[in-house]
XYZ file of C-alpha atoms in Angstrom:
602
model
C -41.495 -22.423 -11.828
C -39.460 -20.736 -9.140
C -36.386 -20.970 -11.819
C -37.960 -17.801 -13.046
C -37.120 -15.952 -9.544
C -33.834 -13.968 -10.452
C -31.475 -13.844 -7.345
C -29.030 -10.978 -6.466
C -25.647 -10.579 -4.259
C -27.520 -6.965 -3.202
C -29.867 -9.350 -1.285
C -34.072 -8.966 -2.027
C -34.896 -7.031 -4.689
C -38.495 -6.029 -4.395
C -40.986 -4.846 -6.113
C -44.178 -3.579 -4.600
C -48.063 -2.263 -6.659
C -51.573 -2.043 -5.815
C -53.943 -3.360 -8.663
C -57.293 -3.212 -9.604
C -58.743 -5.107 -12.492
C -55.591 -5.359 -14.264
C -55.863 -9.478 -15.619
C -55.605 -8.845 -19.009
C -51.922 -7.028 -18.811
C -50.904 -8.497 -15.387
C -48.683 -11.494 -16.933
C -46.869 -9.033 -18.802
C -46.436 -6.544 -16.298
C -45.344 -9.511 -14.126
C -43.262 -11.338 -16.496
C -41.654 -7.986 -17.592
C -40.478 -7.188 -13.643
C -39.104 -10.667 -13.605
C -36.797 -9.979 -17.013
C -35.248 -7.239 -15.199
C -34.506 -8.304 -12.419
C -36.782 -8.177 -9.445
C -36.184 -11.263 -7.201
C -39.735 -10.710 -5.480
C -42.806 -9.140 -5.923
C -45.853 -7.711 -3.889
C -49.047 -6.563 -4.795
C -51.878 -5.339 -3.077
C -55.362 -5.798 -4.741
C -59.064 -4.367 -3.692
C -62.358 -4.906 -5.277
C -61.209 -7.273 -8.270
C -63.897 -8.590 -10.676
C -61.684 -9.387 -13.705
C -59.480 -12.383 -12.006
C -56.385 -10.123 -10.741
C -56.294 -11.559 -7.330
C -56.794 -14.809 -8.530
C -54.295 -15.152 -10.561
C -51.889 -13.188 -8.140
C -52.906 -15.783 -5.556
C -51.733 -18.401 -8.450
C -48.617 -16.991 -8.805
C -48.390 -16.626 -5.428
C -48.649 -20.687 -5.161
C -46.067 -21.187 -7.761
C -43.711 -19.427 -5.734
C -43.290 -16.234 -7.978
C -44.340 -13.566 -6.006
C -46.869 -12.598 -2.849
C -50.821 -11.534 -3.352
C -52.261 -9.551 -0.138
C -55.741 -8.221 0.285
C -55.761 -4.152 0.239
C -58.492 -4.105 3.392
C -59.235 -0.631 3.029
C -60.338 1.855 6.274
C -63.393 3.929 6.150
C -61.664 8.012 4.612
C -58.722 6.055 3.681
C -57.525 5.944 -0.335
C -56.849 2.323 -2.078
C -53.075 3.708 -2.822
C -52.341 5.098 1.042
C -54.187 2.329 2.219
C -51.871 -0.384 0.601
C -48.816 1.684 1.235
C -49.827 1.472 5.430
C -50.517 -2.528 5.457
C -47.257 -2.511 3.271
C -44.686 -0.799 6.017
C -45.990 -3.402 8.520
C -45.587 -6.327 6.065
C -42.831 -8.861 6.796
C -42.344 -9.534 3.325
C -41.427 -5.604 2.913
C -39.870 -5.772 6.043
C -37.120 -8.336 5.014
C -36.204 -6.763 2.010
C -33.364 -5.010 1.297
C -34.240 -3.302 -1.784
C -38.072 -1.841 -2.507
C -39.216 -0.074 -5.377
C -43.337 1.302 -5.346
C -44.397 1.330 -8.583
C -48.031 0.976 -10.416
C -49.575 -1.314 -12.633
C -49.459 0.841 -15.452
C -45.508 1.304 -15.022
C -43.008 -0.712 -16.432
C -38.935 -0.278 -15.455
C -36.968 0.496 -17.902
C -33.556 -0.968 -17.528
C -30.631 1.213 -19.797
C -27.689 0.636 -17.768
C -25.288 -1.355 -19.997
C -25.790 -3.731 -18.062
C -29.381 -4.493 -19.215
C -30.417 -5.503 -15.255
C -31.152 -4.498 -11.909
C -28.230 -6.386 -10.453
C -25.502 -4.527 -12.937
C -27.333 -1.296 -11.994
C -27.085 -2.284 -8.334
C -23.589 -3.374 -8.767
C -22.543 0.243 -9.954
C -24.785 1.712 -7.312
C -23.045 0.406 -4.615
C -19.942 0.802 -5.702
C -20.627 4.447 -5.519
C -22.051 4.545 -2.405
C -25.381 5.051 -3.510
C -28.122 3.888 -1.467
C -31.024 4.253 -4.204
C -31.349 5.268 -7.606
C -34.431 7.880 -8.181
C -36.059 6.824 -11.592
C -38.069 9.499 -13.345
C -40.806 8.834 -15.624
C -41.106 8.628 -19.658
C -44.785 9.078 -20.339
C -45.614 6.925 -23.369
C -48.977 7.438 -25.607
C -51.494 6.042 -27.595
C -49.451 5.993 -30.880
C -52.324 6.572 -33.021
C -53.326 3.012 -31.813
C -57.508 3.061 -31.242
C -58.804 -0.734 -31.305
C -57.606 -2.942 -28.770
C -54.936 -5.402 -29.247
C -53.664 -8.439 -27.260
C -49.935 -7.353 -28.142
C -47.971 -6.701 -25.323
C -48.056 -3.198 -23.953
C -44.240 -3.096 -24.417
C -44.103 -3.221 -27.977
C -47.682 -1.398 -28.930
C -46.261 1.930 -27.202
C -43.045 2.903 -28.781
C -43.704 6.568 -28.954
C -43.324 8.939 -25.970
C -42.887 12.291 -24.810
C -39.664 14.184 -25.491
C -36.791 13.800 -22.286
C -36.547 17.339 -21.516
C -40.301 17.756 -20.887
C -40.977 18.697 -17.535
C -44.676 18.179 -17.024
C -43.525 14.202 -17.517
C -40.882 14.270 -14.729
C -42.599 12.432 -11.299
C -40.479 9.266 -10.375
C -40.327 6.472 -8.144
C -37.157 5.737 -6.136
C -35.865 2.085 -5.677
C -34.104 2.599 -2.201
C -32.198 0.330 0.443
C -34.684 0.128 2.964
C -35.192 -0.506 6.441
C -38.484 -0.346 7.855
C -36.943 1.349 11.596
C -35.901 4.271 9.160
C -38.141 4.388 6.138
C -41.831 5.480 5.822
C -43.120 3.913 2.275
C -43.962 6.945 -0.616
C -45.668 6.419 -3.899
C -42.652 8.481 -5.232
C -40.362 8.724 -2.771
C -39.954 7.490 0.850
C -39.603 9.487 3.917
C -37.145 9.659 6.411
C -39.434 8.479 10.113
C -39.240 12.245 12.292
C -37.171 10.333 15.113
C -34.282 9.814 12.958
C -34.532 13.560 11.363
C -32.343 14.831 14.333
C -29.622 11.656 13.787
C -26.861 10.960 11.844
C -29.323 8.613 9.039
C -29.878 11.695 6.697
C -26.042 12.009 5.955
C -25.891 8.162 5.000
C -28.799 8.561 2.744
C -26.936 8.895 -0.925
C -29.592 8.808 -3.454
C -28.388 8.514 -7.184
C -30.429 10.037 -10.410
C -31.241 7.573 -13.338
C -27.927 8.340 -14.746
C -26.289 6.854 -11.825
C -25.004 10.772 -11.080
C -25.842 12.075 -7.664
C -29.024 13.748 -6.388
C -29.093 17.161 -4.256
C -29.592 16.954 -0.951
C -33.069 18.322 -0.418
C -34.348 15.122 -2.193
C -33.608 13.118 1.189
C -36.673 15.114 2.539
C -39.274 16.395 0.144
C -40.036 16.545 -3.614
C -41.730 14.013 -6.229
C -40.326 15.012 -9.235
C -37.267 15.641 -11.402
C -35.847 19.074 -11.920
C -33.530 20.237 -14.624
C -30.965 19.870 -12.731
C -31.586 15.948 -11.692
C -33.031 14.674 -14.795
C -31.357 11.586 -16.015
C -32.336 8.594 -17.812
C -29.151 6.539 -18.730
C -29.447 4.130 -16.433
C -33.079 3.715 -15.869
C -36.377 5.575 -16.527
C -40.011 4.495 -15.695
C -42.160 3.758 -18.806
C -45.569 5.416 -17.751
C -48.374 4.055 -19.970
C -51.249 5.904 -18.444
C -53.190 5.789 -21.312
C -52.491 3.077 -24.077
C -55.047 2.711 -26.922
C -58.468 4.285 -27.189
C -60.233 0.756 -26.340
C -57.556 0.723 -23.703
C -58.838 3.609 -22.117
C -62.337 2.837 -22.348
C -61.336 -0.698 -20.241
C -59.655 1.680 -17.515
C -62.962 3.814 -17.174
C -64.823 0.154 -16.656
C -63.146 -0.694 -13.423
C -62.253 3.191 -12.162
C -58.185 4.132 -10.707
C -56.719 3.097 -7.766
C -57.295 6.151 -6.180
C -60.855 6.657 -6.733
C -60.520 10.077 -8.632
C -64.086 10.493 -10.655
C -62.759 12.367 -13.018
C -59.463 11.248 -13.701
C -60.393 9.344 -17.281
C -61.358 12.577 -18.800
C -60.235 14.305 -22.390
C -57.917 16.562 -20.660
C -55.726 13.808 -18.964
C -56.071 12.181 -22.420
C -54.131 15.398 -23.888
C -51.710 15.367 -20.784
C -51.069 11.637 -21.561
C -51.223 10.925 -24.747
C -47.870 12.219 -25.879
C -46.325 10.810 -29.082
C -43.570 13.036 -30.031
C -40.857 10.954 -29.736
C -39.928 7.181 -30.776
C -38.263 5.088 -27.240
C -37.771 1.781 -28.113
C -35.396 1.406 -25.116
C -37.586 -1.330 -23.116
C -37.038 -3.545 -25.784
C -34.119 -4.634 -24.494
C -35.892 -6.675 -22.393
C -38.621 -8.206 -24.635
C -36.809 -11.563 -25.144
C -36.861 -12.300 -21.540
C -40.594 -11.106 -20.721
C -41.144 -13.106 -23.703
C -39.791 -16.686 -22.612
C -41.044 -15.640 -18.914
C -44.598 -14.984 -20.021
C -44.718 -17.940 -22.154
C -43.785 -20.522 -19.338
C -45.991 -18.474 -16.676
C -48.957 -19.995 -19.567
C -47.964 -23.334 -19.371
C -49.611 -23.297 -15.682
C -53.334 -23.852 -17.104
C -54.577 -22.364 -13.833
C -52.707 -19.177 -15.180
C -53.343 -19.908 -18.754
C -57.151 -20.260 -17.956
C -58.025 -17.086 -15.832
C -55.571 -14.881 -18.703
C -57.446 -15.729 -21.468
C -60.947 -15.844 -19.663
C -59.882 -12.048 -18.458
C -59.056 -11.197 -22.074
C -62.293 -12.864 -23.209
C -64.258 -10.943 -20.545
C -62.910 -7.311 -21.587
C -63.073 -8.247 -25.686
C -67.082 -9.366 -24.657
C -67.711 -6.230 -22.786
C -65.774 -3.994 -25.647
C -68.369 -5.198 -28.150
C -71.373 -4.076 -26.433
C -69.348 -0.749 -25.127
C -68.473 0.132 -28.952
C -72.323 -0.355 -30.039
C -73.096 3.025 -27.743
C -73.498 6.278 -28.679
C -70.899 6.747 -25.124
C -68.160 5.349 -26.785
C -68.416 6.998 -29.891
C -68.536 10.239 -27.913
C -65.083 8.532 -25.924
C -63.987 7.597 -29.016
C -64.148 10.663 -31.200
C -63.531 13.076 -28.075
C -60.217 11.149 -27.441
C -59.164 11.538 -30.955
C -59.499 15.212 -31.026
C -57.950 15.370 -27.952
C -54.660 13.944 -29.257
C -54.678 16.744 -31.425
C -53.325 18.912 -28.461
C -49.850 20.491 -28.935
C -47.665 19.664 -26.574
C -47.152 23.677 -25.762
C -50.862 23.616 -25.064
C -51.498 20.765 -22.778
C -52.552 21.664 -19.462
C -51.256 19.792 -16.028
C -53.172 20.043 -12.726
C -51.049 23.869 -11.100
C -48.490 23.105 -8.612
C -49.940 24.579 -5.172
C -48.069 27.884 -4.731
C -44.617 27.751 -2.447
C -45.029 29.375 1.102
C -41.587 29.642 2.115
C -42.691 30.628 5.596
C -44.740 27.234 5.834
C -41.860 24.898 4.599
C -39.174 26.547 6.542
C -41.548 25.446 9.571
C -41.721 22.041 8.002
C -38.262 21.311 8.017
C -35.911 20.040 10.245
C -32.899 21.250 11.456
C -31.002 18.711 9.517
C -32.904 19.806 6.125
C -32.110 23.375 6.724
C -28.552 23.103 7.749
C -28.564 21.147 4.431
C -30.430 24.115 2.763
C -28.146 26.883 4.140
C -24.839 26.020 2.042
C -23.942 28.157 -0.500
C -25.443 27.400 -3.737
C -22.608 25.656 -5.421
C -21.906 23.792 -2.734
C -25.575 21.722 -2.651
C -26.796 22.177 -6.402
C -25.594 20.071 -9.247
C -25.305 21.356 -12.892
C -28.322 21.733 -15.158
C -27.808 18.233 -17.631
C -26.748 18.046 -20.855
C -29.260 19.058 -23.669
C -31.787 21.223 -21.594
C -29.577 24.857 -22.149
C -28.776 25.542 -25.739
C -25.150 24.877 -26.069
C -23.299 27.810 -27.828
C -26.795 28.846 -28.888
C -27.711 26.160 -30.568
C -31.878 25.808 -30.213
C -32.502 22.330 -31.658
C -32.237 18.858 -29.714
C -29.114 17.079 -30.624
C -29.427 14.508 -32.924
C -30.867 12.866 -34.026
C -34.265 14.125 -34.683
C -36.767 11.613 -36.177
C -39.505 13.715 -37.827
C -41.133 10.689 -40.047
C -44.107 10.503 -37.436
C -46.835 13.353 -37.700
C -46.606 14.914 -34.508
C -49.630 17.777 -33.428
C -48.085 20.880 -33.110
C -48.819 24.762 -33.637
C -47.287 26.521 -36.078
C -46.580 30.570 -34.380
C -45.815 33.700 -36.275
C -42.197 34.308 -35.619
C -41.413 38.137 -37.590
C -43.960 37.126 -39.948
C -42.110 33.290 -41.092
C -44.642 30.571 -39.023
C -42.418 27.849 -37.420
C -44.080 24.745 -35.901
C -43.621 24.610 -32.227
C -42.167 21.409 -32.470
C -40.546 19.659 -29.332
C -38.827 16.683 -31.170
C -36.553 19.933 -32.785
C -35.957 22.465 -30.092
C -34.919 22.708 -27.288
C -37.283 23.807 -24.862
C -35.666 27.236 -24.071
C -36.075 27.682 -27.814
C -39.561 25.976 -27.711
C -40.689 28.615 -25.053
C -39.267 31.551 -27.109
C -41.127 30.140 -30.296
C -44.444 29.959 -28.713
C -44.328 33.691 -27.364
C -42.982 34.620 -30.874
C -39.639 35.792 -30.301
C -37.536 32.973 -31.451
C -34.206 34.125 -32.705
C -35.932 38.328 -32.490
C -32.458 39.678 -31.859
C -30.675 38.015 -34.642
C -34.182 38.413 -36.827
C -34.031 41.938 -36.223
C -30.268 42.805 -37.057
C -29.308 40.364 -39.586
C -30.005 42.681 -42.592
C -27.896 45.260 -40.893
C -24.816 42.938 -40.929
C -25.435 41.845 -44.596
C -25.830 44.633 -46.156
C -23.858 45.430 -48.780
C -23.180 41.765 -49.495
C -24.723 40.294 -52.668
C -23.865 36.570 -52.113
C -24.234 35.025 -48.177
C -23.533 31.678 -47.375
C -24.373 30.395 -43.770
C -23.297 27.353 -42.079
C -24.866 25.679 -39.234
C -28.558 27.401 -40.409
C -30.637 24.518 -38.690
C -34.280 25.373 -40.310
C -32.697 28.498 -42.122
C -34.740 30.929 -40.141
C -32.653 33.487 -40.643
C -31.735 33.281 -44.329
C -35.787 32.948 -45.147
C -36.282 36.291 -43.053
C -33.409 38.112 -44.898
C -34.566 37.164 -48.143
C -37.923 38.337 -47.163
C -36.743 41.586 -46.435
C -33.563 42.431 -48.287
C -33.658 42.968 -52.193
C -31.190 41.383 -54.639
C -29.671 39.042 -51.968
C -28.922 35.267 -52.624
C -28.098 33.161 -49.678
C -27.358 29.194 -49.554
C -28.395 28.145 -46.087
C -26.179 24.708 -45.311
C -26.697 22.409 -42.329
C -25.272 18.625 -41.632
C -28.476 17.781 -40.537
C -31.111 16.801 -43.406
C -34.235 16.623 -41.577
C -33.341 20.081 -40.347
C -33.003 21.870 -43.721
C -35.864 19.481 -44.843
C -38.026 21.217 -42.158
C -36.639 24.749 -43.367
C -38.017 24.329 -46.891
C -41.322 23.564 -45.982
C -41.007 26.553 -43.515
C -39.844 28.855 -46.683
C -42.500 27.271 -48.518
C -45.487 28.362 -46.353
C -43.350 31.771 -45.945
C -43.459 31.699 -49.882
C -39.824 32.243 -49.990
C -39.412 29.603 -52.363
C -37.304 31.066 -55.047
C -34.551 28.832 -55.488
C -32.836 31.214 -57.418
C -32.733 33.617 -54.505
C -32.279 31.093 -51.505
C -30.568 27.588 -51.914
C -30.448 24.702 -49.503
C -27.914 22.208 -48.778
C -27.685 19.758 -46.409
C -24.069 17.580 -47.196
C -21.963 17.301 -44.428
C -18.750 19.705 -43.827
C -15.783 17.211 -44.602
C -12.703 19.209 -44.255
C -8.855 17.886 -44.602
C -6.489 20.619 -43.024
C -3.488 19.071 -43.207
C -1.232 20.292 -45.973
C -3.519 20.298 -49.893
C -6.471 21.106 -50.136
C -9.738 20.506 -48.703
C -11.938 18.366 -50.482
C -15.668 18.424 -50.596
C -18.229 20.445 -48.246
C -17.088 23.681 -47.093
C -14.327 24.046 -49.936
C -17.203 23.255 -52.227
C -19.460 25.694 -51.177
C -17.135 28.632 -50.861
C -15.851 27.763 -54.168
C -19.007 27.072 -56.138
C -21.179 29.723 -54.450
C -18.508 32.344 -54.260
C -20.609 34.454 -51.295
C -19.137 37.900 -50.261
C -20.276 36.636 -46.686
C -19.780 33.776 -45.001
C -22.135 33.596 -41.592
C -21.138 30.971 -39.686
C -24.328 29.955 -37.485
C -22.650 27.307 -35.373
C -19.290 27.851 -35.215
C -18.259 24.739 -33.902
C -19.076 23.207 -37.373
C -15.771 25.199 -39.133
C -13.311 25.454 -35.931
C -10.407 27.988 -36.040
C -8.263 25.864 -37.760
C -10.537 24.579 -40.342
C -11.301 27.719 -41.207
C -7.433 28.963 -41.549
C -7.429 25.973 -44.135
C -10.362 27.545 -46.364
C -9.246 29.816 -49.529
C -11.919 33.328 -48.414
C -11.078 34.904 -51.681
C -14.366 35.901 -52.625
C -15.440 36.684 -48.634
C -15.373 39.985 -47.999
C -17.102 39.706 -44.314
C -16.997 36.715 -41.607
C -19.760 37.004 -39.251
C -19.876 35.315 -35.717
C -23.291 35.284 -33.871
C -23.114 34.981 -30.530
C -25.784 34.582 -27.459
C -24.235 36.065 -24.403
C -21.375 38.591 -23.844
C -18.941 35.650 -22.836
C -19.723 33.610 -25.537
C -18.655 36.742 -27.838
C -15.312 37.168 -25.742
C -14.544 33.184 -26.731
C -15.255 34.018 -30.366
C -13.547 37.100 -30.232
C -9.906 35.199 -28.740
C -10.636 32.077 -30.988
C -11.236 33.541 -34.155
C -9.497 36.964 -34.690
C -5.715 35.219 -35.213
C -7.295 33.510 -37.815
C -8.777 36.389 -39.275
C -6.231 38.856 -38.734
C -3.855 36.442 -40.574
C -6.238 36.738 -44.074
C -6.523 40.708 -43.649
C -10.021 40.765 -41.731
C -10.462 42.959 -39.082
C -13.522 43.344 -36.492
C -15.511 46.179 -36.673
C -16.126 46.498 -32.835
C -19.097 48.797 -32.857
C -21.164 46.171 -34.735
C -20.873 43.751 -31.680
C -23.921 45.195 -30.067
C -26.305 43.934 -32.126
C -25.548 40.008 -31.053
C -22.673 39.568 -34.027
C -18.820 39.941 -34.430
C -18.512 41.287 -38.172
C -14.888 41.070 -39.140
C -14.347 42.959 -42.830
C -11.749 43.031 -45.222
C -10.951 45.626 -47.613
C -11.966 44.880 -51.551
């Protein structure tokens, strides 16, 4: 079976875990690593009673991978413990690229490529030498009974990108053992070679293949806003699985030894389901064919299904206990825990005084240039562009997320990570989502019987005017259906419901601005609805020279919201030659209450 070994021109690829009772999802796991790419892989097992080590030692035989025994010293951990027999392993020793990883972690390829070796290829040929991969952390999916299904394809939902208490990684790295010190997340840089030269060879990439800040080379485990990336790789994290999963992983404890680790609470942390991430699929073919062959070894073939046999047995008994009701039933609720409400273990407080002392001379040389100079940009999609407070699309609401629904000036909106972004998340959940705009908006309109607004996302705005203003009909328009979808059941629970006061629509904008006219979407609207105001929400939906094209005859005010002074100045220079050409003209003092309100005379 060694035709299953990948090779690579970047040399050994290897991969390297510590396992503990793991036989009924280690051909999968192993099978999976194999798909993508790993040319070699090491595990480390201790205390075993379900077959693991056996059939490591099997595989092992067939000249797939290498088994060792995780002899562990007396105050020593199972995970530090492998990590120290691993630096001194000749196996580790000879390769030339390691990744640490767990058993309950499976790579994610999404370079185009689809491997490690096209990843490596473009790695290299930026000078990178390693590629930090940050975690997805995948839940239960409303999945309770156990399954033999691969873990792959049972656990397609996950938690959104952008949040951060889902951001450790684990760092595939060219190593040499003279140099490196093994991490779980990250290696270290041996003190000796602090003082050197090695630090400023050390180019680590993100897992969009874009480069990591400098500090990385020497501390940190996790992602920050500014290094988050997952186009070319992430780390699916399935701490958790199904219910009867769960209950298996309390059977044979953590690799770690952490009593109270399989707990409700790490359940809630876990367990997140907001999003679907089918990316990994990519690879299911290959895992497939891999995992099917690896069971044509009956050695193999025997201890898997006598390990599956052993955990089903042991299930039935476990499920006839009042315990795993009380698992059952407490995990259950426990998924019920908004995302905005799940609790992490608190980062230890920063003592600036204690890591300057920590670091070397080369880290804080590093440290000391300006700003710009050793900080990237914050990624796309974590700061609302122009404004704009929902993710970018698209936004797949068809699976019943948990999530609190918060008083915003009296209109509850559901704090809802799958739709906003998570500055707009934040401002939600303390109530203030959209205040300034919430508070001035009837200001702006008033006087104006008929509004239309483009670009009104869950029409928060239109629902609070017509709660407050009498006589007023708005149509709130956005492109994206699920969006105004969400709005209506927002007005509904608002009971702003009257249709004859506030319509929706949700057809796209199609515009032709060449000479004729426009056909369709906006053209429609402003000539069906005939509003006295236009609002445009997201201006980037009607550009400049779309909206030169439109016939305004009815409009009577054009307003512009904006979210920071220089936003307003790139309205203000886009816009007003437009304007000014169909007789509007901006009524400056109104600018301070987060609009530009340009007017034209009846």
């Amino acid at each position: 079976m060694k035709h299953l070994k990948p090779t690579s021109k970047h040399g050994t690829v290897l991969a390297v875990s510590m396992m503990k009772d793991e036989a009924p999802f280690l051909l999968e796991w192993f099978a999976h690593h194999l798909a993508v790419g790993f040319t070699d892989i090491l595990v480390y097992t201790n205390d075993c009673s379900d077959g693991t080590d056996d059939m490591l030692i099997r595989l092992e035989e067939l000249g797939l991978g290498y088994h060792r025994r995780n002899t562990i010293a007396e105050g020593i951990k199972p995970q530090p413990s492998a990590l120290n027999h691993a630096q001194k392993e000749p196996v580790v020793g000879a390769a030339d690229w390691v990744l640490v990883f767990d058993a309950d972690e499976f790579l994610s390829v999404n370079h185009p490529s689809g491997s490690l070796e096209g990843m490596l290829d473009d790695t290299v040929a930026r000078g990178g030498t390693g590629v930090v991969i940050t975690w997805r952390i995948f839940g239960s999916g409303g999945v309770i009974d156990w399954s033999r299904a691969p873990v792959t394809e049972q656990y397609t939902r996950a938690a959104p990108p952008l949040w951060n208490k889902g951001w450790g990684v684990k760092t595939l790295f060219k190593f040499d053992p003279e140099y490196w010190k093994l991490g779980i997340h990250r290696p270290t840089i041996k003190n000796k070679h602090l003082e050197t030269g090695f630090p400023d060879t050390v180019k680590w990439l993100n897992g969009s293949g874009l480069p990591m800040e400098d500090y990385f080379k020497f501390r940190g485990w996790r992602s920050i806003r500014r290094t988050i990336g997952y186009d070319w790789a992430q780390m699916n994290h399935y701490a958790v699985k199904s219910v009867d999963s769960y209950a298996v992983r309390k059977f044979r404890g953590n690799v770690n030894n952490k009593a109270d680790k399989y707990n409700s609470d790490y359940w809630a942390l876990q367990d997140r389901n907001e999003v679907e991430d089918r990316a990994i699929l990519r690879h299911a073919p290959d895992r497939a064919r891999i995992m099917a062959e690896l069971l044509t070894d009956p050695v193999l073939n025997r201890l898997h299904h006598a390990a599956l046999e052993r955990v089903e047995a042991r299930l039935d008994d476990y499920r006839k206990t009042d315990a795993y009701q009380a698992l059952r039933d407490g995990l259950i609720e426990a998924s019920q825990v908004p995302i905005t409400k799940v609790e992490a273990k608190p980062p230890k407080a920063r003592d600036p005084a204690k890591i300057a002392a920590l670091m070397s001379d080369v880290e804080q040389k590093s440290q000391s240039r300006p700003k710009e100079e050793r900080r990237t940009e914050t990624v796309p999609g974590w700061a609302a562009e122009g404004g704009d407070p929902y993710m970018p699309p698209p936004i797949d609401l068809s699976h019943d997320s948990a999530c609190d629904w918060v008083a915003n000036h009296e209109i509850e909106i559901p704090a809802d990570a799958r739709v906003f972004r998570p500055e707009a998340l934040g401002a939600i959940v303390a109530g203030r989502f959209e205040r300034r705009h919430a508070r001035n908006v009837a200001a702006y309109l008033d006087g104006c019987a008929r509004v239309l607004e483009i670009g009104t996302g869950i029409g928060f705005l239109p629902i609070r005017v017509i709660q407050t203003s009498e006589g007023l009909v708005m149509m709130a328009q956005d492109s994206r259906a699920e969006l105004v979808a969400l709005g209506q059941e927002i007005a509904r629970r608002a009971g702003v419901d009257n249709s004859a006061r506030l319509k929706w629509a949700d057809g796209p904008l199609r515009f032709r601005t060449d000479s004729g006219a426009a056909a369709g979407g906006l053209a429609a609207y402003l000539r069906d609805f005939r509003p006295v105001a236009l609002r445009l929400n997201r201006a980037a939906d009607v550009p400049p020279e779309v909206l030169a094209a439109q016939d305004l005859s009815t409009v009577r005010r054009v307003l512009l919201p904006f979210v920071s002074d220089e936003q307003a100045e790139q309205l203000r220079a886009d816009y007003t030659p437009v304007l000014s050409g169909m007789g509007f003209v901006e009524d400056v003092e109104r600018a301070g209450g987060g609009s530009l309100q340009f007017d034209r005379p009846a």
